[in-house]
Coordinates of C-alpha atoms in Angstrom, one line a residue:
X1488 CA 101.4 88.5 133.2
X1489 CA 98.8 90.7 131.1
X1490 CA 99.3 91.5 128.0
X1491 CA 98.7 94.8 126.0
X1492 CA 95.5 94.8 123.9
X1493 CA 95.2 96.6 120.6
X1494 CA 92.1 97.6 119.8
X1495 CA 91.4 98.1 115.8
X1496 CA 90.7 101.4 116.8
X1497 CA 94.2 102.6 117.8
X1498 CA 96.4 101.1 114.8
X1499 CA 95.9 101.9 111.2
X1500 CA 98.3 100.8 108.2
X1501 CA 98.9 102.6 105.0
X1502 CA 101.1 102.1 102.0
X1503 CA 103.3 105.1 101.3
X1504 CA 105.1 105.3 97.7
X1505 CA 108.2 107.5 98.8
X1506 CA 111.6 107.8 97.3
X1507 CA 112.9 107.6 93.8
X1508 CA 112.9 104.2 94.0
X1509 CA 109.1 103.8 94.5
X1510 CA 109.6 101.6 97.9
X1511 CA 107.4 100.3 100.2
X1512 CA 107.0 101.8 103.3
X1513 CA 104.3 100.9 105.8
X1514 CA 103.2 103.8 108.1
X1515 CA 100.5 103.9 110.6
X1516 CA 98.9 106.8 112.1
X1517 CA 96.1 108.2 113.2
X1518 CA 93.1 107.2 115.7
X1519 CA 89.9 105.9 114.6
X1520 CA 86.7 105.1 116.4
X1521 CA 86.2 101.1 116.9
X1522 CA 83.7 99.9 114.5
X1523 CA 83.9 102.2 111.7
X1524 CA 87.5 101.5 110.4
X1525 CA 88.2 99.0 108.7
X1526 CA 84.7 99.2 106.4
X1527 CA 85.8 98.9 102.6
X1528 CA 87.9 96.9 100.2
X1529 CA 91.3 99.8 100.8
X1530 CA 90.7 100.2 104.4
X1531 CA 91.3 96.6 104.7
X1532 CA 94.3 97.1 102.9
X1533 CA 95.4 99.4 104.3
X1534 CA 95.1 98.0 108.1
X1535 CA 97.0 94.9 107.2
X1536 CA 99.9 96.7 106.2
X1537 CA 100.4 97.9 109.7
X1538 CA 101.8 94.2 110.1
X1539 CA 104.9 95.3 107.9
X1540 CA 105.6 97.7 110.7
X1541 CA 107.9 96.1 113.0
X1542 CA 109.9 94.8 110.0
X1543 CA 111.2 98.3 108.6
X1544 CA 115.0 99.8 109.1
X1545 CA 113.9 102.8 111.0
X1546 CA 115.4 103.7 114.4
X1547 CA 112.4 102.2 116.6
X1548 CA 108.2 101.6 116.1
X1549 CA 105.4 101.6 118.0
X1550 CA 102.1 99.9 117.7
X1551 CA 100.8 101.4 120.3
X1552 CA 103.0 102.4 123.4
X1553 CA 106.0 101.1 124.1
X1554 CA 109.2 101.6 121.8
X1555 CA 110.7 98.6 120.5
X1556 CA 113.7 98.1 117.7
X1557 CA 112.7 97.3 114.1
X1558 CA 113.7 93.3 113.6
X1559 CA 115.9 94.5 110.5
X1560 CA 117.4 98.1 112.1
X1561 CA 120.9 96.6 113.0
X1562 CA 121.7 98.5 115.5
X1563 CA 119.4 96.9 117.9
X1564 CA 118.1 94.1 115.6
X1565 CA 119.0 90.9 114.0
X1566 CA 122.2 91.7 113.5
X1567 CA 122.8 92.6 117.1
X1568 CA 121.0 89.6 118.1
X1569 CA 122.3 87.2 115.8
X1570 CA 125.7 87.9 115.0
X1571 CA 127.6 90.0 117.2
X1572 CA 127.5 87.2 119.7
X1573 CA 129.0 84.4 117.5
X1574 CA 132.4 83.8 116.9
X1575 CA 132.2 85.8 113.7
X1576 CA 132.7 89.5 116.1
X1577 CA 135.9 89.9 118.4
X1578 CA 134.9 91.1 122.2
X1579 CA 134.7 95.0 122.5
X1580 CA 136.9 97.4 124.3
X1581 CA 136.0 98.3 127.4
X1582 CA 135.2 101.8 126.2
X1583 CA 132.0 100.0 124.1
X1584 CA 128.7 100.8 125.9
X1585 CA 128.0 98.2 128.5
X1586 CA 124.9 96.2 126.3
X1587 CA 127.1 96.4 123.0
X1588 CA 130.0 95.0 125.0
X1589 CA 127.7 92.7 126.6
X1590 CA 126.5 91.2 123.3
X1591 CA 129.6 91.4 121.9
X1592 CA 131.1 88.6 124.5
X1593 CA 128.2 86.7 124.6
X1594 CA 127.3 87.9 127.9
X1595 CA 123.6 87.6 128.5
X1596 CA 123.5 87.4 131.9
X1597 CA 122.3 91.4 131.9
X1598 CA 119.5 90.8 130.1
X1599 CA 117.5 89.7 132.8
X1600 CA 117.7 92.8 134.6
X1601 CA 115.8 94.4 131.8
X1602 CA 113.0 96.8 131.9
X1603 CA 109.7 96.8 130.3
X1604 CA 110.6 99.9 128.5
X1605 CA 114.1 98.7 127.5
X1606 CA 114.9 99.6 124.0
X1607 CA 117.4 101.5 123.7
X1608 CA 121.1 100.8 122.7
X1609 CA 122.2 99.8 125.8
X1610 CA 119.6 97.9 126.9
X1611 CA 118.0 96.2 123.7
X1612 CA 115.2 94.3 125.2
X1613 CA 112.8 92.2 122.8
X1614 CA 110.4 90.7 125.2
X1615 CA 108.0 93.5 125.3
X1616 CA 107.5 92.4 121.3
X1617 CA 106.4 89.1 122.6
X1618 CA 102.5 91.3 123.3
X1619 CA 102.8 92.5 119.7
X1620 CA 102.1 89.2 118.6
X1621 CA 98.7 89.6 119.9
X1622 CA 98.0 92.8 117.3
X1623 CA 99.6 90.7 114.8
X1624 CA 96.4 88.3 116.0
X1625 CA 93.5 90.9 115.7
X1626 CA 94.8 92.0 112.5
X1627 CA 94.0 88.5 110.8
X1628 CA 91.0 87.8 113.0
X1629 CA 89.7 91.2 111.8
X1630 CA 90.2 90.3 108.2
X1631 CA 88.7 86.6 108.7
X1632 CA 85.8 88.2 109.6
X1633 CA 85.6 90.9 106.8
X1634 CA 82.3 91.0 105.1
X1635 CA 82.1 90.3 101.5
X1636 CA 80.3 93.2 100.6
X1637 CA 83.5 94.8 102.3
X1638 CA 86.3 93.0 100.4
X1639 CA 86.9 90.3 97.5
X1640 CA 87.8 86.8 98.4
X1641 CA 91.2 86.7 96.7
X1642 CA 91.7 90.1 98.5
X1643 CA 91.1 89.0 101.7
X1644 CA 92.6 85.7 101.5
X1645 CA 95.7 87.6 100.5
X1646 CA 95.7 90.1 103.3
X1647 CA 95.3 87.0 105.3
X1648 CA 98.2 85.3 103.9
X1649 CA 100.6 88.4 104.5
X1650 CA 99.8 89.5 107.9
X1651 CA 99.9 85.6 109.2
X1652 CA 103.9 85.4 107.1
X1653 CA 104.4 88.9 109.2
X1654 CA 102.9 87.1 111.9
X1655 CA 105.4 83.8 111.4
X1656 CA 108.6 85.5 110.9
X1657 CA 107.9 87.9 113.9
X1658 CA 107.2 84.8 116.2
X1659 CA 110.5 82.7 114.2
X1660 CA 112.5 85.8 115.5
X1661 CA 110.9 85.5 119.1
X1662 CA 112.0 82.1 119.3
X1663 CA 115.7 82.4 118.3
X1664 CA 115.8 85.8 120.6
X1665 CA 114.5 83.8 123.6
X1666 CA 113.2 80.4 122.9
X1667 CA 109.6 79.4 122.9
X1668 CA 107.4 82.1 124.5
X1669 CA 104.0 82.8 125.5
X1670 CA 102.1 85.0 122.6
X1671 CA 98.7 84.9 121.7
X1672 CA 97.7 83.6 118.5
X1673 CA 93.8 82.5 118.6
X1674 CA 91.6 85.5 118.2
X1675 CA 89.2 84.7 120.5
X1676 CA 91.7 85.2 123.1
X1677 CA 92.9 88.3 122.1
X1678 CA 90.2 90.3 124.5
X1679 CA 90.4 87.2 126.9
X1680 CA 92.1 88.5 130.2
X1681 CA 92.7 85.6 131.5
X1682 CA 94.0 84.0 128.1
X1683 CA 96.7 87.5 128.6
X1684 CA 97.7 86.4 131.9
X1685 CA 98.9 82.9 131.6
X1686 CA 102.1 83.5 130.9
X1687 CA 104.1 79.9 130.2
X1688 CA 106.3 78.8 127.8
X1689 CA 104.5 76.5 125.2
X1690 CA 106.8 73.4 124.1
X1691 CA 109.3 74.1 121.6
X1692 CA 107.0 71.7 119.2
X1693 CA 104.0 73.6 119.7
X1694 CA 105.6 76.8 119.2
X1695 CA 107.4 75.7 115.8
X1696 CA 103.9 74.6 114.7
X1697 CA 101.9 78.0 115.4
X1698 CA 104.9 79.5 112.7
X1699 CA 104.5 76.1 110.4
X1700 CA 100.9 76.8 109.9
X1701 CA 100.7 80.4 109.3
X1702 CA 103.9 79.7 106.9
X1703 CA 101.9 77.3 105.1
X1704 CA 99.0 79.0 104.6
X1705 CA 101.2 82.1 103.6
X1706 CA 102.6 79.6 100.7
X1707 CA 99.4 78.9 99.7
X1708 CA 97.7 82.2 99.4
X1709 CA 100.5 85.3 98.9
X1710 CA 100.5 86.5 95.7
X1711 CA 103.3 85.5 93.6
X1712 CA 104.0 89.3 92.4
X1713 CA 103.9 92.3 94.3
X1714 CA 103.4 95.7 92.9
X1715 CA 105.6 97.2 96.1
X1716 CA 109.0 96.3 96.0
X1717 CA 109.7 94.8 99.4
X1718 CA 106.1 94.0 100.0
X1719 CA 106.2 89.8 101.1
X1720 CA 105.6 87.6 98.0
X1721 CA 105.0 83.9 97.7
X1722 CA 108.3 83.1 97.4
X1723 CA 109.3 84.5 100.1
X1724 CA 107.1 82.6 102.1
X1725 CA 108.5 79.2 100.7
X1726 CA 111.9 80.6 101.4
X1727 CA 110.8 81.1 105.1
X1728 CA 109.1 77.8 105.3
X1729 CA 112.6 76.4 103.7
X1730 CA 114.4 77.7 106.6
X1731 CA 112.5 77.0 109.1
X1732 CA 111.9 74.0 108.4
X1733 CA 115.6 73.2 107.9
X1734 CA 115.6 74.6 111.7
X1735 CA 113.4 72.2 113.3
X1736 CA 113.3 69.3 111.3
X1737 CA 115.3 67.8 113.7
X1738 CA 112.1 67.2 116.1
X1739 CA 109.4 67.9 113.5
X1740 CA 109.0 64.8 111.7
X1741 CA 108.4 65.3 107.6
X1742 CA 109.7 68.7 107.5
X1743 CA 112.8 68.1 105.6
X1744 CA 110.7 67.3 102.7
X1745 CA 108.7 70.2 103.0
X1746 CA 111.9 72.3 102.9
X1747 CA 113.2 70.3 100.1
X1748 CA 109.5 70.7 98.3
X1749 CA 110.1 74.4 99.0
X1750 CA 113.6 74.6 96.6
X1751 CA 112.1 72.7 94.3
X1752 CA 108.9 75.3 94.0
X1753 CA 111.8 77.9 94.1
X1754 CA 114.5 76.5 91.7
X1755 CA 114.9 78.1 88.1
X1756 CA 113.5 81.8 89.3
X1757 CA 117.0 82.9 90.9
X1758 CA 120.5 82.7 90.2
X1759 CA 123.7 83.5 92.1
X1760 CA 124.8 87.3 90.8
X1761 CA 128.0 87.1 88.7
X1762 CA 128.7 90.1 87.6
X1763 CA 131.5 92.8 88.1
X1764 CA 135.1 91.4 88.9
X1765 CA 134.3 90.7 92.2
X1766 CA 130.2 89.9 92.1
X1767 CA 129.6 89.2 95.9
X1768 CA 131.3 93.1 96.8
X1769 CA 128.7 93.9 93.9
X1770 CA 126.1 92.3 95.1
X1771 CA 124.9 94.1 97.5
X1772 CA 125.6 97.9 96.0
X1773 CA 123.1 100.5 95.4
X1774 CA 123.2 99.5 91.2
X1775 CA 122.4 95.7 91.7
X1776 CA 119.1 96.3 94.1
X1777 CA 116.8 93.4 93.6
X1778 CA 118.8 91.6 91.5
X1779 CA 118.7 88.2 89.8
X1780 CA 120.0 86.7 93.5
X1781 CA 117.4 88.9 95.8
X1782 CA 114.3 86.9 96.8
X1783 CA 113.4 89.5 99.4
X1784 CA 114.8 92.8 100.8
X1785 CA 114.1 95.7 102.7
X1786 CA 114.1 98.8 100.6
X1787 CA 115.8 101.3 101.6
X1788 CA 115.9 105.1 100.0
X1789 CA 117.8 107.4 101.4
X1790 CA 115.2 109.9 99.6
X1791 CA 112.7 109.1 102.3
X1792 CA 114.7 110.1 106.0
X1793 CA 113.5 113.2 107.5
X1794 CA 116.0 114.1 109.7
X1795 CA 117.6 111.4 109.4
X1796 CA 115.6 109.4 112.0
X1797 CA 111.7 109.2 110.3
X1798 CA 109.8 108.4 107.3
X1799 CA 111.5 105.6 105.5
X1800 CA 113.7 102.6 105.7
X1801 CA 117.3 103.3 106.4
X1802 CA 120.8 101.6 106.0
X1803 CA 122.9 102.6 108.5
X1804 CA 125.2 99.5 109.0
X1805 CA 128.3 101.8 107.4
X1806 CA 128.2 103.8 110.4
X1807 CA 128.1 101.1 112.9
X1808 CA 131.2 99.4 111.7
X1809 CA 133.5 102.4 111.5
X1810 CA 135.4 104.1 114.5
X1811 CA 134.8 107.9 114.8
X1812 CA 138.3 108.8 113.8
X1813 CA 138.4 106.8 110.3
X1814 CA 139.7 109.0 108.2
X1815 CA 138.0 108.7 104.6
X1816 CA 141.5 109.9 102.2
X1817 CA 145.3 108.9 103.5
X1818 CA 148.2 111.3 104.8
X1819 CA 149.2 112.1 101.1
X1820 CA 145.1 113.1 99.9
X1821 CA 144.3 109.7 98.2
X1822 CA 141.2 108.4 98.7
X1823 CA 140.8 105.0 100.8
X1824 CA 138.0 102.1 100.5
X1825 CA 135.9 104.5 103.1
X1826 CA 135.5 107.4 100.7
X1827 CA 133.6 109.5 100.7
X1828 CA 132.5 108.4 104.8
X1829 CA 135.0 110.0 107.1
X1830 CA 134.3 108.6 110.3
X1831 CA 131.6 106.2 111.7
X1832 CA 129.2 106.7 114.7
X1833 CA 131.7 103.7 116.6
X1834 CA 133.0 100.5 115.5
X1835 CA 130.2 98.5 117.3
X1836 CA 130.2 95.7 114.9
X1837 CA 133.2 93.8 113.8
X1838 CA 134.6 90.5 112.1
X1839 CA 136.9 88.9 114.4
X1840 CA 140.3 88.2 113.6
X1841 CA 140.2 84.5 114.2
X1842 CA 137.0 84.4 111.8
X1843 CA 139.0 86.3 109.5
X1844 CA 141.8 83.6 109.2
X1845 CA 139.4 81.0 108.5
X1846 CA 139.2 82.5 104.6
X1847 CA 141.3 81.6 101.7
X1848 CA 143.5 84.3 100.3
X1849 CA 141.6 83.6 97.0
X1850 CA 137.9 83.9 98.8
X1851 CA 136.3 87.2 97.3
X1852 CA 134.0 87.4 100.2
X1853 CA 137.5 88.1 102.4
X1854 CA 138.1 90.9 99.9
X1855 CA 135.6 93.0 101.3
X1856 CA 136.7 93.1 105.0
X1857 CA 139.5 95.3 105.5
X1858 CA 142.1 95.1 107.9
X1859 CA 143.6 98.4 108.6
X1860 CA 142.2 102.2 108.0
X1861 CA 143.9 105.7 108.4
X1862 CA 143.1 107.8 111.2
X1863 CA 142.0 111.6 110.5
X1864 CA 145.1 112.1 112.5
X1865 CA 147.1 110.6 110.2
X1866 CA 147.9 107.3 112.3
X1867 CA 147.7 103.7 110.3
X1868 CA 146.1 101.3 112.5
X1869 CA 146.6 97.8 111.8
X1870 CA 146.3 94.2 112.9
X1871 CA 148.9 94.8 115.5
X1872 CA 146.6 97.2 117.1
X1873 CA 143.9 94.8 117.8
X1874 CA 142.7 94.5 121.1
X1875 CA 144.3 98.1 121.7
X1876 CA 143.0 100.6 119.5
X1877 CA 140.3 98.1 117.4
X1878 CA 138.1 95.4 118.3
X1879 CA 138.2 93.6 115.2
X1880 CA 138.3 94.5 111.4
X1881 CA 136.1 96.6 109.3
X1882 CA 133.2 94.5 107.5
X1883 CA 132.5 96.7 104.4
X1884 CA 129.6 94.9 103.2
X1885 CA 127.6 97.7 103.0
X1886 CA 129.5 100.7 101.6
X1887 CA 129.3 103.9 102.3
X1888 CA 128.5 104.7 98.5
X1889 CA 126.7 108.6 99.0
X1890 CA 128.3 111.3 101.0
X1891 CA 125.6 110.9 103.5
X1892 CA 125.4 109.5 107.5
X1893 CA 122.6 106.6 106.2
X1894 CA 122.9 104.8 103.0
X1895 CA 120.1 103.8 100.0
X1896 CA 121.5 100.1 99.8
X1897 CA 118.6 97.6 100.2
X1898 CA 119.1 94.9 103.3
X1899 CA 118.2 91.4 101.6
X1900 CA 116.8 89.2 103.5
X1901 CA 116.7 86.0 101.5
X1902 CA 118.9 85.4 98.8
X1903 CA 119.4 82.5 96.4
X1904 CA 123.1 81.6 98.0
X1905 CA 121.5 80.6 101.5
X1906 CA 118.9 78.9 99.4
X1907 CA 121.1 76.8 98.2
X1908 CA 123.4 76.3 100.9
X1909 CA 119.8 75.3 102.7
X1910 CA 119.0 72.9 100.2
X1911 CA 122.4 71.0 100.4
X1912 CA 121.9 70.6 104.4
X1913 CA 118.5 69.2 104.3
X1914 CA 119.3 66.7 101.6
X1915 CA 121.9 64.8 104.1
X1916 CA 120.0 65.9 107.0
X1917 CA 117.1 64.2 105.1
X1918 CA 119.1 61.2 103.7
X1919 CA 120.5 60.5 107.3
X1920 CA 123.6 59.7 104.4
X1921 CA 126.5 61.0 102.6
X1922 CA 125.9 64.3 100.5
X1923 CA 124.8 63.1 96.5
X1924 CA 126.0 65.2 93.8
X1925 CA 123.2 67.3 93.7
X1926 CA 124.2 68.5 97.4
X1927 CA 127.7 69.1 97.0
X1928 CA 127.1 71.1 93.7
X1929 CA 124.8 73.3 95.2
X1930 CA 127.7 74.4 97.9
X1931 CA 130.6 74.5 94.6
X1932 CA 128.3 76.8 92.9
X1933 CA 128.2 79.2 96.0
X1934 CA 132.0 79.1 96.1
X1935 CA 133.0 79.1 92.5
X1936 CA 131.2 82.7 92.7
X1937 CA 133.9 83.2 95.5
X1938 CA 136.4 82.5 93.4
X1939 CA 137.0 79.1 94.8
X1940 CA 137.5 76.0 93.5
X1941 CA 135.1 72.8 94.8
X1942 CA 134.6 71.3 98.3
X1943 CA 137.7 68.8 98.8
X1944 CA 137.1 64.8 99.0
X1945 CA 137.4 65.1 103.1
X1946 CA 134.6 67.5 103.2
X1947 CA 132.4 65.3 101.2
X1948 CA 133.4 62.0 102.6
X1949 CA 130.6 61.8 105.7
X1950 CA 127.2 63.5 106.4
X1951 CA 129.6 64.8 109.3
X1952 CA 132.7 66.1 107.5
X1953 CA 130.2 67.4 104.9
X1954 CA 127.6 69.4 107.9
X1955 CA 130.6 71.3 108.9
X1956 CA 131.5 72.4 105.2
X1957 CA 128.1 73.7 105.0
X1958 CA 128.7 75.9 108.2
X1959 CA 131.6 77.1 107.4
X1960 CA 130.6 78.1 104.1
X1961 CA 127.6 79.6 105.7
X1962 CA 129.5 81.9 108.1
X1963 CA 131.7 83.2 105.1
X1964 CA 128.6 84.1 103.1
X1965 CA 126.2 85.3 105.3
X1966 CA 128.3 87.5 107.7
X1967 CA 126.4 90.1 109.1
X1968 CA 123.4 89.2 107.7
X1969 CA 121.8 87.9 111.3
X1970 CA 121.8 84.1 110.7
X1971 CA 125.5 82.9 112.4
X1972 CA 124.0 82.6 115.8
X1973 CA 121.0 81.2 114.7
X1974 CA 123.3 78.4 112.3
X1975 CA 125.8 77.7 115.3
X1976 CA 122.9 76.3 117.3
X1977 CA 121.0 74.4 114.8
X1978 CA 124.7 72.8 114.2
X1979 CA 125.0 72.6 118.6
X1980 CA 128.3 74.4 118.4
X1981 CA 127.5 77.9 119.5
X1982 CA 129.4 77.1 122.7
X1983 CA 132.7 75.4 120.7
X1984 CA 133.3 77.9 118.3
X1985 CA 132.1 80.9 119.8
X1986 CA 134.2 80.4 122.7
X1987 CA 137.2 79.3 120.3
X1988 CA 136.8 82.8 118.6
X1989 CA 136.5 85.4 121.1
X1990 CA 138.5 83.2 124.3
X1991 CA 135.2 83.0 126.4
X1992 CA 132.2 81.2 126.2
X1993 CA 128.5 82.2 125.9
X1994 CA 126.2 82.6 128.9
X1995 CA 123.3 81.1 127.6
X1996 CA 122.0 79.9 124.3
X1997 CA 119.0 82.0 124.4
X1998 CA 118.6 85.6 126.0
X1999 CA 116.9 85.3 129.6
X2000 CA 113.3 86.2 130.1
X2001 CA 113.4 89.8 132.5
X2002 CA 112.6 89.3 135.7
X2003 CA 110.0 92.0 135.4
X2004 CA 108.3 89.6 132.9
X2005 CA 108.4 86.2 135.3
X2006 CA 107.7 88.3 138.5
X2007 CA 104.3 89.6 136.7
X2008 CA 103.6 85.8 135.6
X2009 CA 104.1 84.6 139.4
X2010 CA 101.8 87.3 140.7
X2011 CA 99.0 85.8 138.4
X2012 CA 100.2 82.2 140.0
X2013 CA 101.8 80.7 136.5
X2014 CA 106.0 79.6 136.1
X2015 CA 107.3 81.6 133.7
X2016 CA 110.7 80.0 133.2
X2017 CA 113.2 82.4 132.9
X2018 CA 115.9 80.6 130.6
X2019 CA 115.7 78.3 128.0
X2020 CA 117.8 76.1 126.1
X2021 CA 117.6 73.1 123.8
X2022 CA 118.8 69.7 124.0
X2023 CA 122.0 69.2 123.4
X2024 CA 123.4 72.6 125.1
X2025 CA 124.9 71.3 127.9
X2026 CA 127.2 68.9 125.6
X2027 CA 127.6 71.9 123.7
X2028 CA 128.9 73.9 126.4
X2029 CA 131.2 70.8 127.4
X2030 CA 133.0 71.1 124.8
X2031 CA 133.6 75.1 125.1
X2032 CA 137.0 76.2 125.8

């Protein structure tokens, strides 16, 4: 299959200040003639910041042609691709449009039949990002070969370090999309025609160790402070190296201890926010942005839309989870939990009602899903309309806090809770044993800010019993924050409690290739195999109701 180039000529980064926040906000813009751009110490700068691109909240990007999703716009992003079909969503109405209620029953058979312009909505196809990778490649062999009379050392090796993390986490989202795919990642191949056309999947190992390396040197060489809030640091790279690592340590031997080495260079900068009567609802408003818990978030300002579709990141996430009727006061004037937001664009994401179960009463993080909501008609829809007038219930994470369609509440993408939820995994999963007392505190403290009390003797009493406290606990922390899908497999049970949850089993573990995609790769006389799964799916799927 060939691959689109990207010349340096047709791509420029630039940091823009906007908002009242002061926010970073990559842009890029403009054409410039090959060879005279980048050719100073800001240029340089300024084109490696075009690698933040795909990772905004804005409705869609382009690097060059082609319109793709933003990884962290959740309409057609992670949380599209990573929780919505998991047993944390309920299966949609029929009235859903046919990819949301797709994705919502797991149902990836569809996908295949994507087009290489699909990104849209309906049809949210990712493979076309899979050729982005390759500017993600020129970008860093472009500033490997800077000058020195162009750039500083420490300046360059910085760049470096922060296009090859964008570089990681792009590919680590590639792979939990689809599985291994073919990318290029050696510069010299970048121009290579031949090198575009072979279109195979590598082995899962070689994949996981293209992202291992450019994570490593990313921990080595990103600054530790950023004058940008939302611009990568160092720790965010050892949180992503923790997490992947806790991913694939299963087949990668040694990198359980790196992840472990990761919390330890982590430990004693963040704590779990505690504030307010109920701190996780807190947590995530508009007055606690980057706060003690936040490793890393996308900044959002509402300050910055133009129109409501351009220039700067957005938060729309209240309007996805809200039907179009939702009335935002009651029959008698008084204001509900939506207030001021009366009415949603659809109710496209939901928590299931069998997920919803699974909480304590006492659980603070149940506190913040609600369960019924007034129509502007004056009609109280409840849990005995489910599967009627409702999917599932309302997850309120994200508030509607400003009378306005899109919200300023940052997205965090790594936060101290899954850090230490990560750290209690990969010490049994390192220990091959039963959890210590360093494990099992890590989980307490992530539940006592729940208001719970500790994990009981029978969820400590095995590495087993213990595995599946950690996933639990994971799924009632980090809903709808694009990791459930990504947890059930590493755990093998995306088939056994998916199915359990919404009555039907997933299609496939990963999304299929398009046929476009392994139809190109056949005319060019290579296999591109069009699904993928990892060992252990097929007992997985045995097991499936």
């Amino acid at each position: 299959m060939k691959k689109e180039i990207f010349f340096p000529f047709l791509v420029a980064g630039c940091l823009m200040l906007g908002g009242c926040e002061n926010s970073f906000e990559p842009k890029i813009f403009g054409s410039l003639l090959q060879g005279s751009y980048p050719s100073s110490e800001s240029d340089y700068v300024s084109y490696a910041m075009g690698c933040y691109v795909p990772f905004q909240s804005v409705n869609a990007y382009k690097f060059s042609d082609g319109t793709q999703h933003c990884i962290y716009q959740p309409s057609g992003g992670y949380v599209r691709m990573f929780d919505t079909p998991t047993d944390m969503q309920a299966p949609g109405l029929s009235t859903l449009a046919s990819g949301w209620l797709d994705f919502s029953k797991a149902n990836f058979e569809p996908c295949r039949y994507y087009n290489d312009a699909s990104a849209n909505d309906k049809t949210p196809g990712q493979y076309r990002k899979t050729v982005h990778v390759t500017r993600f490649t020129e970008i860093i062999g472009t500033l490997e070969r800077a000058p020195e009379n162009h750039i500083s050392v420490e300046t360059k090796n910085n760049l470096i370090a922060e296009a090859r993390l964008c570089r990681a986490n792009f590919m680590y989202y590639l792979l939990h999309v689809f599985g291994p795919v073919p990318v290029i990642v050696d510069y010299d191949k970048v121009f290579d025609e031949s090198a575009q056309q072979k279109a195979e999947r590598p082995t899962l190992d070689q994949y996981c160790q293209w992202i291992y390396d450019d994570l490593e040197f990313a921990v080595n060489n990103v600054p530790e402070k950023q004058s940008e809030k939302g611009r990568y640091t160092r720790d965010y790279a050892r949180f992503c190296m923790m997490r992947h690592c806790l991913n694939e340590g299963g087949h990668m031997e040694g990198w359980y201890k790196k992840g472990l080495e990761m919390y330890e260079e982590l430990k004693g900068k963040y704590s779990l926010f505690t504030k307010g009567t109920n701190p996780y609802q807190d947590l995530f408003r508009n007055a606690n942005k980057f706060n003690s818990e936040i490793i890393m978030a996308v900044s959002c300002d509402p300050s910055g839309i133009n129109g409501g579709r351009k220039e700067g990141n957005i938060n729309n996430f209240a309007w996805l989870v809200c039907p179009s009727n939702q009335s935002a006061t009651d029959p008698s004037g008084n204001q509900t939990v939506f207030y001021p937001q009366n009415g949603g664009w659809s109710p496209f994401y939901n928590i299931s009602k069998k997920f919803y179960d699974r909480f304590d009463d006492s659980d603070l993080r149940k506190a913040v899903i609600y369960t019924d909501y007034w129509t502007k008609q004056g009609v109280h829809i409840t849990s005995a309309d489910l599967g009627k007038r409702w999917d599932g219930y309302i997850p309120w994470k994200y508030p509607a806090e400003d009378n306005v369609t899109y919200q300023g509440t940052d997205l965090p993408i790594a936060r101290w809770a899954d850090v230490l939820l990560m750290y209690a995994e990969l010490k049994v999963r390192d220990s091959q044993s039963v959890p210590d007392n360093d494990a099992i505190n890590a989980v307490n403290q992530v539940r006592d800010r729940a208001g719970l009390g500790g994990l009981t003797s029978a969820q400590t009493v095995s590495m087993e019993s213990f595995l599946d406290a950690i996933l639990e606990e994971r799924g009632k922390e980090l809903w709808m924050e694009g990791m459930r899908k990504i947890d059930l497999i590493r755990h093998n049970k995306y088939a056994t409690l998916t199915s359990e949850s919404k009555g039907m089993a997933p299609t496939h573990q990963y999304m299929p290739i398009p046929d476009y995609a392994v139809r190109a790769a056949e005319s060019y006389g290579y296999t591109l195999e069009q699904c993928y799964s990892r060992p252990g799916w097929e007992y997985d799927k045995s097991n499936a109701r």
